[in-house]
Amino acid sequence: ASYHLLVYHCLDVAAVGSLLLDPEKKLCQSLARQLELEPDWLQQWFTFCLMLHDVGKFARCFQNKVTGLSSELVPEVTGKKDIRHDSLGFTLWTNELCKLISDIIPSQKTQRSVHPWLEIVCGHHGKPPQPLRTVKTALVPEEDIPAAESFLREIAKHWLPDLTPLSSINKEGFKKSSWQLAGVAVLADWLGSDQSIFHYNSDIQPLPEYWKQTALPKAKEVLSKREFQPKAITPFRSIQDQFDFIRQPTPLQQFAQSVEIRQNPQLFILEDVTGAGKTEAAMVLVHRLLSQGLAEGLYVGLPTMATANGMYDRLKNSYRSLFQGSPKPSLVLAHGASQLSEDFQESIQLEDQQSDQTYAAGDQTASAYCNQWLADSRKKALLADVGVGTIDQVLLAVLPARHQSLRMLGLKGKVLLLDEVHAYDSYMRELLAALLQAHASQGGSVILLSATLPHQFRKALLDAYLKGRGLELESLPATKAYPLVSQACDQGFAEKQLSTRDSVKRQVKVKRLGDPAEAIELIIRSIEQGCCICWIRNTIGDARSAWQQLDDDPRIDSAKLTLFHSRFSMIDRQTIEGDVLKRFGKESGPEQRMGQVLIATQVVEQSLDLDFDSMISDLAPIDLLIQRAGRLQRHNRDVAGKRLENDQPDQRLTPCFYLLSPDPLQVHSDQWLKSVLPRIQGVYSHVGQLWLTARLLLEKQGFAMPEDARDLIEGVYGVKAQTDIPEQLQKASDDALAKDNARKNMGEFNCLKLESGYNWKSGGPANGWDEDTHIPTRLNEVETETIVIAVPDDNGHLHPLANTGNPKHFWRLSLLQLPVHEWEKASLLIPDDWSVEIERIKQQYPYLKYFQILPLVAETKHLYQSQGGWDLDRKPCGRRERSLPHY
């Protein structure tokens, strides 16, 4: 058939929704408890509502979006206002239809109680319908309204349940449940539009007959095909069942195996040193929560794409041990560049579907969304049994972004595991608190991992979760206990101090370097001694400057010098990251490590398991320095750099962490920091806390982990410590605090007003519902532009910079993020002659129209080199380019 009858599509979607809300499933039972309804009635009522989800499509203005399909369809009309069918449908119900069926629903009070349910199902395109004053300007009233009324009466005759329970619904429970019900509506619409199963059908038959013979069987088929069957959980026995490489559990892992798991949602915060096995301990808790029926799946959120890739790598071989039998559980990687992960691409199979015509700009068909959903792991991950991705994907659940309700639905029934929670700024922390509250309110459990957390932040996290459970933590006394596990549930709150195994205890000396020249000389000495060393710089400009200075030094073998920062194309970054892991990673040996030098920015701070003999760092906040120091002599080795087995003690010299910093005892003006690190305040603006960090580390001349963990964190972030900041640095510190508060307030402003329920006004004061790509999960200091680097051939055609790996990814692997102001300067260097070829490329590859294209031609090729990355200040006659090593 060339078209699908509207009434059939309405029943297709309702059939899928009916099965998603099977009264035997936990989702329906949980929502029914919250609403104080019987699960059977909830299924019947919401199925009826879903039959009306596309009632706005009875409007002639919608039917005429595609004309000429058949003479039997509605004839064309002109001059009608084009209104989105979701908003049109809701207003059609509230302003017209409910008045016409007073014989079916006689009570005006009952009619009004139906309104919010129709608002939910009409919001099936990912955001609530926008209120309209009238719909008649968009209708042919004498034909469109009777057609919609006729359909409503027909489905009411066969599927409308007794409406008496509507009056007993818990109002607060409804507001909470509305977000998940909206997600069910979105998902049902997508799955009910899967044209590989719900084929176009224009044969006329009675609706009950179509429901029984086609809609319900096809709905069962689509749920089976899309793997929405519940999975059986493997009973928990021991950590070794999931991680066979663990011989002796760490104290934290042993705690995870033995702690009492209450029969209600709970929050765990695990704080321990690097190498204590936090991830494995968390997965033990996940397994035990699943085993006790407190969850059915897992989402793991991490701060960066690199950390998400690393976690995906760790879980891909162990996650199936959580489940048993068939069907197999699904594992999905979720971030903006997941399509570039070959491991992930090999694990999924996508299929092409027929595409409907798009309705209008920003208003795609459900089939188009279904296609995108199958291909877009970011949205699908939260519905998979196990999802791994960036924190951004779950933060979008509490922002007024299209399809947030689908994310909220996906989180329901899952354990939310978040790693590196100390890495978020005040804006993201505000979103995180809203997320914890929302997840707790819908009965979810949470596990948070961090090396260390400031007391105030830990309390804010606990308060947010308990608030979602309707509870309150009266006080949280400061503690020096570390490692520490915090556990909160309906029965109360508990803390437990743990011990640390000897092999991960660390004693680190700290010495100050007062000038970058001292760092250069230290690197030379390390090379002469056959050691490997890393210098972490706070800005790309400083990293580039140090790398160039070392590259120009005749005492340095350039083949043993590596620069790593974020201004590399994706292909070069992947190559460098692999190279860095081989030179400095866990499995590296003396032949890879000897005399190697890495100059890097924060890209090595969290995401990579690296091990250096010696380390230099620019001054940074204390928690980040602790994180950086975790890469110093991370794995036990002999003096030559060979790995030692069975927890043998490290044979290298006592690790020394060199800190490039001005002297904290010599503060004579507000220029104290800039005298040594002139660019640092563009990255870390709180000068006072940087001063506290330097003073603390240099007074102690080092630190021991875990003994000093609390003193280090509270000595910088504690309320009392702030009174020690020198007067000369107070203004800059106050400015930084004001900026932090502004970001916090922006986070609060942007969050959904979840307590209002699923409606247009819940988007906040600005009613800011928008595409998820437009709603910020992070506030960037500098506006960025995504560019694609292209290289010309002899015939004047442009090709992607990337030319290794999977050819279908070459253009995406050539992407690079730049500050807008740098791109604007660079774009002026591109000769006008290339504009035609650039336009041809964008026509050939439509997704490139969202990016800028930089051809590396004579006038621009100095801007980017595969080893140095992007450098707007590099002169056209710069150094000879050296190729990157390949192993």
XYZ file of C-alpha atoms in Angstrom, residues 35 59 171 185 276 297 319 488 669 741:
10
model
C -1.206 6.244 41.251
C -7.157 17.856 10.654
C -2.540 13.665 42.504
C 3.817 7.171 24.828
C 41.159 -0.051 45.349
C 19.259 -3.129 34.522
C 28.101 -7.799 31.983
C 21.270 5.896 52.597
C 50.147 41.141 45.327
C 27.070 30.670 42.333
